[in-house]
Amino acid sequence: MKNDWPGIVQYYREYLPILPQTVPVTLGEGGTPLVPLDRVVEKLGIRLRLYAKVDGQNPTGSFKDRGMTLAVTKARERGAKALICASTGNTSASAAAYGARAGLTVYVVIPEGKIAKGKLAQAVIHNAVVIQIQGLFDEALQVVRDISATHPVALVNSVNPDRLEGQKTVAFEICDVLGHEPNYHFLPVGNAGNITASWMGYREYKMSGKLRDLPRMVGVQAEGAAPIVRGHVVEKPETIASAIRIGNPASWQGALKAASESRGDIIALSDEKILEAYWMLAKEEGVFCEPASAASLAGVIEYARNGRFLSGDVVVCTLTGHGLKDPETALSTPHSEIRVPPGKEAVLRVLGF
Ligand code: F0G
């Protein structure tokens, strides 16, 4: 059995802002699978090389771990005793886990009643102090920014540059596995840190001579929470994809820059289209991601239906979080509940034998 993946800080240390003596706080994050989506491609009826970067297979079930390992490593190195973040759920889960591992106190501020159950369970089990505010993620972020500016708590939201530095490694991994850059990279956009970080990763890999070209970056927002597409703050963001229910993204400019420099785009899609992609991944490919993550594939489907791809394009979509984070949405999928008395006969009747 192999156990030689050291986590992203150690594996990509030459690309990261750390000291030779820096000891990572790691749970073995990164090194996630790049899974071909051949059955989806068949359904779309076009010739694509389509892959999912399954970042839900990180230790706490989301891509946040890539940024959190570095942010917590550096916070500990600077002598921090406590971490704080605002979150739609995944950042808080990740901060709680890496904070626990580093022996730090973790405070998480979340919008009350608006984060998926699995994520709340993670914050609780890792012993974070969970503060639910009667407001939006955007308001929670403002609160933790203010507090960390004046009090001895390290902010680990993606406004902390260490988070983006860690998250950029997803681009390195994709290129290392493919042997080249993809033509397109699709990903969901909430606070817009991940698209900013992924684009930074591709650019740095190209500058270091590893790539010949760069992908087009396409960010996907939910229609009810699409401030970047609309060009203004959304006061009451609403979407089933609770992870990206954000009305005023912190890395707004980073997302715009990624889209324009790469000749990509930021688009908005309905919850129906996001859920269609969510179900398609699960039913056709055996890949269970959370609803927000499926926005990336929904973007690919939209591009395919509008004839935007060239035959043979290499397309990657990041699946940012694991489906088990949000069992409630999964169980809201129309399905039949079959109940029978005990015994073989009743089961056989259902099977049709
Ligand atoms: N997908 C998932 C599953 C997320 O949790 C997030 C963000 C995103 C996509 C969007 O990434 O913010 O970098 O544009 N979740 C944050 C959180 C906001 O608090 O967990 P982004």
Tab-separated table of C-alpha atoms and ligand atoms in Angstrom:
chain	number	residue	atom	x	y	z
A	1	MET	CA	0.000	0.000	0.000
A	2	LYS	CA	1.226	3.453	-0.882
A	3	ASN	CA	1.221	6.265	1.620
A	4	ASP	CA	3.529	8.753	-0.007
A	5	TRP	CA	1.262	11.745	-0.736
A	6	PRO	CA	2.484	14.412	1.708
A	7	GLY	CA	-0.256	17.013	1.154
A	8	ILE	CA	-0.044	20.078	-1.040
A	9	VAL	CA	2.232	22.230	1.124
A	10	GLN	CA	5.040	19.684	1.050
A	11	TYR	CA	4.401	18.476	-2.525
A	12	TYR	CA	4.327	21.939	-4.108
A	13	ARG	CA	6.474	23.753	-1.562
A	14	GLU	CA	8.705	25.405	-4.181
A	15	TYR	CA	5.621	27.250	-5.483
A	16	LEU	CA	4.362	28.332	-2.065
A	17	PRO	CA	5.310	31.211	0.248
A	18	ILE	CA	6.848	29.104	3.031
A	19	LEU	CA	10.223	28.827	4.744
A	20	PRO	CA	12.553	25.841	4.334
A	21	GLN	CA	11.857	24.911	7.960
A	22	THR	CA	8.046	25.301	7.739
A	23	VAL	CA	6.241	22.237	9.089
A	24	PRO	CA	2.812	21.830	7.437
A	25	VAL	CA	-0.415	21.291	9.351
A	26	THR	CA	-1.711	18.610	7.019
A	27	LEU	CA	-4.391	15.956	6.723
A	28	GLY	CA	-3.096	14.717	3.363
A	29	GLU	CA	-5.157	17.138	1.274
A	30	GLY	CA	-4.811	17.408	-2.493
A	31	GLY	CA	-3.884	14.625	-4.911
A	32	THR	CA	-7.587	14.276	-5.686
A	33	PRO	CA	-8.755	12.219	-8.685
A	34	LEU	CA	-9.306	13.618	-12.163
A	35	VAL	CA	-12.204	11.475	-13.326
A	36	PRO	CA	-13.225	11.223	-17.002
A	37	LEU	CA	-16.954	11.868	-17.534
A	38	ASP	CA	-17.439	9.737	-20.636
A	39	ARG	CA	-21.096	8.958	-20.076
A	40	VAL	CA	-21.935	12.635	-19.694
A	41	VAL	CA	-20.049	13.348	-22.913
A	42	GLU	CA	-22.058	10.634	-24.662
A	43	LYS	CA	-25.297	12.239	-23.438
A	44	LEU	CA	-24.181	15.629	-24.696
A	45	GLY	CA	-23.510	14.143	-28.116
A	46	ILE	CA	-20.280	16.049	-28.760
A	47	ARG	CA	-16.645	15.035	-28.902
A	48	LEU	CA	-15.047	16.392	-25.735
A	49	ARG	CA	-12.451	15.159	-23.307
A	50	LEU	CA	-14.332	16.039	-20.148
A	51	TYR	CA	-12.960	15.501	-16.642
A	52	ALA	CA	-14.136	16.199	-13.115
A	53	LYS	CA	-11.509	17.278	-10.607
A	54	VAL	CA	-13.138	15.638	-7.619
A	55	ASP	CA	-12.036	17.998	-4.865
A	56	GLY	CA	-14.815	16.710	-2.633
A	57	GLN	CA	-12.357	13.884	-1.912
A	58	ASN	CA	-10.231	16.169	0.237
A	59	PRO	CA	-10.021	15.319	3.966
A	60	THR	CA	-13.007	17.409	5.060
A	61	GLY	CA	-14.857	16.867	1.788
A	62	SER	CA	-14.141	20.138	-0.013
A	63	PHE	CA	-11.487	22.104	-1.893
A	64	LYS	CA	-11.164	24.448	1.096
A	65	ASP	CA	-8.610	22.062	2.612
A	66	ARG	CA	-6.038	23.088	-0.017
A	67	GLY	CA	-6.149	26.651	1.227
A	68	MET	CA	-6.709	25.799	4.874
A	69	THR	CA	-3.591	23.633	5.221
A	70	LEU	CA	-1.436	26.600	4.208
A	71	ALA	CA	-3.441	29.257	6.062
A	72	VAL	CA	-3.330	27.269	9.325
A	73	THR	CA	0.323	26.318	8.829
A	74	LYS	CA	1.235	29.979	8.477
A	75	ALA	CA	-1.081	31.154	11.263
A	76	ARG	CA	0.541	28.675	13.657
A	77	GLU	CA	3.991	29.729	12.510
A	78	ARG	CA	3.115	33.347	13.306
A	79	GLY	CA	2.043	32.322	16.797
A	80	ALA	CA	-1.751	32.507	16.397
A	81	LYS	CA	-3.780	30.955	19.198
A	82	ALA	CA	-7.191	31.226	17.519
A	83	LEU	CA	-8.751	31.193	14.051
A	84	ILE	CA	-11.948	32.828	12.840
A	85	CYS	CA	-13.972	32.606	9.635
A	86	ALA	CA	-17.359	33.312	8.144
A	87	SER	CA	-18.781	30.506	6.086
A	88	THR	CA	-21.568	28.987	4.045
A	89	GLY	CA	-20.350	25.732	5.615
A	90	ASN	CA	-17.285	24.289	3.963
A	91	THR	CA	-14.760	26.850	5.118
A	92	SER	CA	-16.001	26.399	8.674
A	93	ALA	CA	-15.723	22.593	8.399
A	94	SER	CA	-12.185	22.868	7.104
A	95	ALA	CA	-11.094	25.537	9.598
A	96	ALA	CA	-12.534	23.465	12.436
A	97	ALA	CA	-10.596	20.357	11.370
A	98	TYR	CA	-7.239	22.004	10.646
A	99	GLY	CA	-7.578	24.200	13.731
A	100	ALA	CA	-8.166	21.111	15.853
A	101	ARG	CA	-5.121	19.473	14.326
A	102	ALA	CA	-2.986	22.509	15.111
A	103	GLY	CA	-4.364	22.806	18.646
A	104	LEU	CA	-5.965	26.198	18.018
A	105	THR	CA	-9.315	27.609	19.100
A	106	VAL	CA	-11.672	28.037	16.126
A	107	TYR	CA	-14.591	30.461	15.875
A	108	VAL	CA	-16.961	30.086	12.953
A	109	VAL	CA	-19.689	32.547	12.058
A	110	ILE	CA	-22.411	31.146	9.822
A	111	PRO	CA	-25.775	32.306	8.474
A	112	GLU	CA	-28.417	30.789	10.752
A	113	GLY	CA	-30.287	27.845	9.275
A	114	LYS	CA	-28.619	28.244	5.892
A	115	ILE	CA	-25.789	25.762	5.923
A	116	ALA	CA	-26.063	22.111	4.978
A	117	LYS	CA	-26.345	19.628	7.863
A	118	GLY	CA	-23.134	17.712	7.167
A	119	LYS	CA	-21.076	20.887	7.308
A	120	LEU	CA	-22.583	21.940	10.618
A	121	ALA	CA	-21.860	18.454	11.982
A	122	GLN	CA	-18.202	18.880	11.019
A	123	ALA	CA	-17.824	22.211	12.828
A	124	VAL	CA	-19.488	20.725	15.912
A	125	ILE	CA	-17.489	17.495	16.047
A	126	HIS	CA	-14.155	19.324	15.699
A	127	ASN	CA	-15.162	21.482	18.655
A	128	ALA	CA	-15.327	24.845	16.920
A	129	VAL	CA	-17.285	27.612	18.610
A	130	VAL	CA	-20.237	27.922	16.227
A	131	ILE	CA	-21.879	31.342	16.097
A	132	GLN	CA	-25.041	31.530	13.981
A	133	ILE	CA	-25.932	35.048	12.906
A	134	GLN	CA	-29.402	36.074	11.850
A	135	GLY	CA	-28.155	37.338	8.529
A	136	LEU	CA	-26.273	36.527	5.353
A	137	PHE	CA	-22.810	35.124	4.718
A	138	ASP	CA	-21.837	38.580	3.450
A	139	GLU	CA	-22.694	40.103	6.838
A	140	ALA	CA	-20.847	37.334	8.662
A	141	LEU	CA	-17.759	38.015	6.555
A	142	GLN	CA	-17.856	41.707	7.410
A	143	VAL	CA	-18.064	40.870	11.117
A	144	VAL	CA	-15.067	38.515	11.093
A	145	ARG	CA	-13.015	40.926	8.968
A	146	ASP	CA	-13.662	43.676	11.514
A	147	ILE	CA	-12.925	41.492	14.537
A	148	SER	CA	-9.707	40.011	13.123
A	149	ALA	CA	-8.433	43.501	12.278
A	150	THR	CA	-8.509	44.535	15.919
A	151	HIS	CA	-8.315	41.311	17.955
A	152	PRO	CA	-5.813	38.426	18.215
A	153	VAL	CA	-7.640	35.943	15.957
A	154	ALA	CA	-6.309	34.884	12.556
A	155	LEU	CA	-8.796	35.276	9.710
A	156	VAL	CA	-8.864	32.169	7.491
A	157	ASN	CA	-11.392	33.214	4.863
A	158	SER	CA	-10.094	33.459	1.321
A	159	VAL	CA	-9.382	37.173	1.839
A	160	ASN	CA	-6.318	35.726	3.586
A	161	PRO	CA	-3.804	35.397	0.705
A	162	ASP	CA	-2.452	32.114	2.128
A	163	ARG	CA	-5.789	30.495	1.326
A	164	LEU	CA	-5.521	31.412	-2.352
A	165	GLU	CA	-1.877	30.316	-2.482
A	166	GLY	CA	-2.891	26.861	-1.283
A	167	GLN	CA	-5.945	26.636	-3.516
A	168	LYS	CA	-3.954	27.432	-6.656
A	169	THR	CA	-2.432	23.913	-6.419
A	170	VAL	CA	-5.569	22.460	-7.984
A	171	ALA	CA	-4.387	23.899	-11.310
A	172	PHE	CA	-0.955	22.323	-10.866
A	173	GLU	CA	-2.468	18.905	-10.211
A	174	ILE	CA	-4.760	19.068	-13.228
A	175	CYS	CA	-1.857	19.948	-15.521
A	176	ASP	CA	0.466	17.381	-13.936
A	177	VAL	CA	-2.063	14.614	-14.576
A	178	LEU	CA	-3.115	15.713	-18.086
A	179	GLY	CA	0.464	16.541	-19.072
A	180	HIS	CA	-0.776	19.919	-20.350
A	181	GLU	CA	-3.344	22.600	-19.607
A	182	PRO	CA	-7.008	22.017	-20.424
A	183	ASN	CA	-8.769	24.233	-22.982
A	184	TYR	CA	-11.469	25.135	-20.481
A	185	HIS	CA	-11.799	25.095	-16.709
A	186	PHE	CA	-15.309	25.481	-15.254
A	187	LEU	CA	-15.988	26.102	-11.572
A	188	PRO	CA	-18.709	27.390	-9.279
A	189	VAL	CA	-18.335	30.949	-8.019
A	190	GLY	CA	-19.450	32.108	-4.586
A	191	ASN	CA	-17.010	34.356	-2.772
A	192	ALA	CA	-14.858	34.024	-5.928
A	193	GLY	CA	-11.660	32.941	-4.177
A	194	ASN	CA	-11.374	29.639	-5.996
A	195	ILE	CA	-11.568	30.989	-9.527
A	196	THR	CA	-9.035	33.652	-8.551
A	197	ALA	CA	-6.713	31.035	-7.053
A	198	SER	CA	-7.077	28.520	-9.899
A	199	TRP	CA	-6.260	31.181	-12.478
A	200	MET	CA	-3.235	32.226	-10.421
A	201	GLY	CA	-2.078	28.596	-10.419
A	202	TYR	CA	-2.306	28.241	-14.190
A	203	ARG	CA	-0.487	31.530	-14.744
A	204	GLU	CA	2.317	30.597	-12.380
A	205	TYR	CA	2.722	27.162	-13.965
A	206	LYS	CA	2.974	28.794	-17.379
A	207	MET	CA	5.536	31.313	-16.110
A	208	SER	CA	7.645	28.508	-14.689
A	209	GLY	CA	7.706	26.900	-18.140
A	210	LYS	CA	5.405	23.990	-17.345
A	211	LEU	CA	2.634	25.011	-19.773
A	212	ARG	CA	2.479	26.264	-23.345
A	213	ASP	CA	-0.882	27.923	-23.048
A	214	LEU	CA	-3.623	28.764	-20.556
A	215	PRO	CA	-7.214	27.532	-20.222
A	216	ARG	CA	-10.292	29.687	-20.523
A	217	MET	CA	-11.792	30.085	-17.056
A	218	VAL	CA	-15.577	29.908	-16.846
A	219	GLY	CA	-17.138	30.726	-13.474
A	220	VAL	CA	-20.737	29.729	-12.789
A	221	GLN	CA	-22.997	31.541	-10.334
A	222	ALA	CA	-26.526	30.553	-9.370
A	223	GLU	CA	-29.105	32.813	-11.010
A	224	GLY	CA	-30.508	33.931	-7.643
A	225	ALA	CA	-27.032	34.780	-6.339
A	226	ALA	CA	-25.220	36.197	-9.341
A	227	PRO	CA	-23.784	39.599	-8.380
A	228	ILE	CA	-20.832	39.388	-10.753
A	229	VAL	CA	-23.007	38.558	-13.758
A	230	ARG	CA	-25.554	41.262	-12.851
A	231	GLY	CA	-22.843	43.821	-12.126
A	232	HIS	CA	-24.217	44.778	-8.717
A	233	VAL	CA	-24.485	43.473	-5.160
A	234	VAL	CA	-27.436	41.115	-4.634
A	235	GLU	CA	-29.121	42.075	-1.368
A	236	LYS	CA	-31.108	38.871	-0.885
A	237	PRO	CA	-29.242	36.036	-2.602
A	238	GLU	CA	-31.220	32.806	-2.884
A	239	THR	CA	-30.324	29.414	-4.317
A	240	ILE	CA	-30.570	25.729	-3.475
A	241	ALA	CA	-26.766	25.718	-3.843
A	242	SER	CA	-26.291	27.102	-0.322
A	243	ALA	CA	-22.485	27.063	-0.565
A	244	ILE	CA	-22.591	29.822	-3.181
A	245	ARG	CA	-25.449	31.848	-1.725
A	246	ILE	CA	-23.388	35.030	-1.665
A	247	GLY	CA	-24.436	38.528	-2.724
A	248	ASN	CA	-21.164	40.449	-2.520
A	249	PRO	CA	-18.122	38.274	-3.233
A	250	ALA	CA	-14.823	39.309	-1.642
A	251	SER	CA	-12.760	38.332	-4.708
A	252	TRP	CA	-15.142	39.939	-7.225
A	253	GLN	CA	-12.282	41.650	-9.051
A	254	GLY	CA	-10.208	38.460	-9.090
A	255	ALA	CA	-13.041	36.588	-10.780
A	256	LEU	CA	-13.520	39.306	-13.393
A	257	LYS	CA	-9.797	39.331	-14.069
A	258	ALA	CA	-9.638	35.533	-14.430
A	259	ALA	CA	-12.541	35.559	-16.878
A	260	SER	CA	-11.293	38.463	-18.988
A	261	GLU	CA	-7.580	37.593	-19.056
A	262	SER	CA	-8.344	33.990	-19.997
A	263	ARG	CA	-11.014	34.971	-22.546
A	264	GLY	CA	-13.484	32.989	-20.443
A	265	ASP	CA	-16.681	34.166	-18.798
A	266	ILE	CA	-18.775	34.358	-15.645
A	267	ILE	CA	-22.265	33.031	-16.264
A	268	ALA	CA	-25.418	32.490	-14.199
A	269	LEU	CA	-27.560	29.362	-14.339
A	270	SER	CA	-30.874	28.432	-12.736
A	271	ASP	CA	-31.174	26.076	-9.792
A	272	GLU	CA	-32.989	23.678	-12.160
A	273	LYS	CA	-29.946	23.458	-14.421
A	274	ILE	CA	-27.617	23.063	-11.449
A	275	LEU	CA	-29.742	20.227	-10.082
A	276	GLU	CA	-29.908	18.576	-13.508
A	277	ALA	CA	-26.100	18.415	-13.512
A	278	TYR	CA	-26.063	17.239	-9.862
A	279	TRP	CA	-28.349	14.321	-10.675
A	280	MET	CA	-26.587	13.528	-13.944
A	281	LEU	CA	-23.244	13.181	-12.186
A	282	ALA	CA	-24.706	10.901	-9.573
A	283	LYS	CA	-26.849	8.781	-11.915
A	284	GLU	CA	-24.587	8.535	-14.941
A	285	GLU	CA	-21.120	8.701	-13.439
A	286	GLY	CA	-21.376	7.514	-9.837
A	287	VAL	CA	-20.015	10.846	-8.645
A	288	PHE	CA	-21.830	12.463	-5.731
A	289	CYS	CA	-21.083	16.145	-5.273
A	290	GLU	CA	-22.964	18.854	-3.438
A	291	PRO	CA	-25.367	21.073	-5.401
A	292	ALA	CA	-23.049	24.113	-5.604
A	293	SER	CA	-20.310	21.940	-7.083
A	294	ALA	CA	-22.573	20.781	-9.890
A	295	ALA	CA	-22.791	24.384	-11.119
A	296	SER	CA	-19.480	23.714	-12.867
A	297	LEU	CA	-20.880	20.813	-14.884
A	298	ALA	CA	-24.081	22.772	-15.484
A	299	GLY	CA	-21.854	25.366	-17.143
A	300	VAL	CA	-20.280	22.718	-19.364
A	301	ILE	CA	-23.725	21.423	-20.374
A	302	GLU	CA	-24.837	24.983	-21.187
A	303	TYR	CA	-21.760	25.580	-23.346
A	304	ALA	CA	-22.231	22.237	-25.103
A	305	ARG	CA	-25.912	22.933	-25.869
A	306	ASN	CA	-25.010	26.341	-27.248
A	307	GLY	CA	-22.320	24.849	-29.507
A	308	ARG	CA	-19.534	26.733	-27.769
A	309	PHE	CA	-16.908	23.941	-27.768
A	310	LEU	CA	-14.651	22.734	-30.553
A	311	SER	CA	-14.431	19.035	-31.249
A	312	GLY	CA	-11.722	17.498	-29.077
A	313	ASP	CA	-11.589	20.294	-26.499
A	314	VAL	CA	-10.183	19.245	-23.135
A	315	VAL	CA	-12.556	20.484	-20.433
A	316	VAL	CA	-12.163	20.232	-16.665
A	317	CYS	CA	-14.805	21.073	-14.096
A	318	THR	CA	-14.014	21.319	-10.411
A	319	LEU	CA	-16.401	19.432	-8.154
A	320	THR	CA	-15.753	21.477	-5.076
A	321	GLY	CA	-17.545	19.563	-2.333
A	322	HIS	CA	-18.808	16.069	-1.483
A	323	GLY	CA	-22.483	15.223	-1.846
A	324	LEU	CA	-22.733	13.838	1.684
A	325	LYS	CA	-22.323	17.365	2.991
A	326	ASP	CA	-25.940	17.994	2.054
A	327	PRO	CA	-27.988	14.825	2.522
A	328	GLU	CA	-31.222	16.796	2.643
A	329	THR	CA	-30.975	17.994	-0.951
A	330	ALA	CA	-30.011	14.484	-2.070
A	331	LEU	CA	-33.071	13.028	-0.357
A	332	SER	CA	-35.313	15.626	-1.982
A	333	THR	CA	-34.577	13.904	-5.306
A	334	PRO	CA	-37.791	12.277	-6.550
A	335	HIS	CA	-37.438	8.598	-5.687
A	336	SER	CA	-39.764	5.810	-4.767
A	337	GLU	CA	-39.700	4.467	-1.229
A	338	ILE	CA	-40.455	0.782	-1.362
A	339	ARG	CA	-41.593	-0.893	1.856
A	340	VAL	CA	-42.340	-4.585	2.089
A	341	PRO	CA	-43.001	-7.172	4.791
A	342	PRO	CA	-39.948	-9.266	5.765
A	343	GLY	CA	-39.203	-12.328	3.637
A	344	LYS	CA	-37.894	-13.182	0.197
A	345	GLU	CA	-41.207	-13.296	-1.666
A	346	ALA	CA	-42.105	-9.652	-1.234
A	347	VAL	CA	-38.643	-8.543	-2.321
A	348	LEU	CA	-38.748	-10.824	-5.360
A	349	ARG	CA	-42.081	-9.319	-6.384
A	350	VAL	CA	-40.461	-5.861	-6.402
A	351	LEU	CA	-37.604	-7.240	-8.499
A	352	GLY	CA	-40.162	-8.570	-10.960
A	353	PHE	CA	-38.937	-12.188	-10.766
B	1	F0G	N1	-18.351	25.175	-4.021
B	1	F0G	C1	-18.460	24.902	-2.709
B	1	F0G	C2	-18.853	23.527	-2.322
B	1	F0G	C3	-18.192	25.910	-1.756
B	1	F0G	O1	-18.296	25.627	-0.460
B	1	F0G	C4	-17.846	27.202	-2.199
B	1	F0G	C5	-17.599	28.271	-1.250
B	1	F0G	C6	-17.749	27.412	-3.575
B	1	F0G	C7	-18.002	26.383	-4.447
B	1	F0G	C8	-17.376	28.727	-4.143
B	1	F0G	O2	-16.026	28.996	-3.966
B	1	F0G	O3	-16.235	31.062	-2.638
B	1	F0G	O4	-14.089	30.409	-3.696
B	1	F0G	O5	-16.004	31.164	-5.095
B	1	F0G	N2	-17.802	28.169	-0.011
B	1	F0G	C9	-17.423	29.197	0.989
B	1	F0G	C10	-17.594	28.666	2.385
B	1	F0G	C11	-17.997	30.525	0.746
B	1	F0G	O6	-17.793	29.452	3.318
B	1	F0G	O7	-17.504	27.449	2.575
B	1	F0G	P1	-15.558	30.507	-3.850
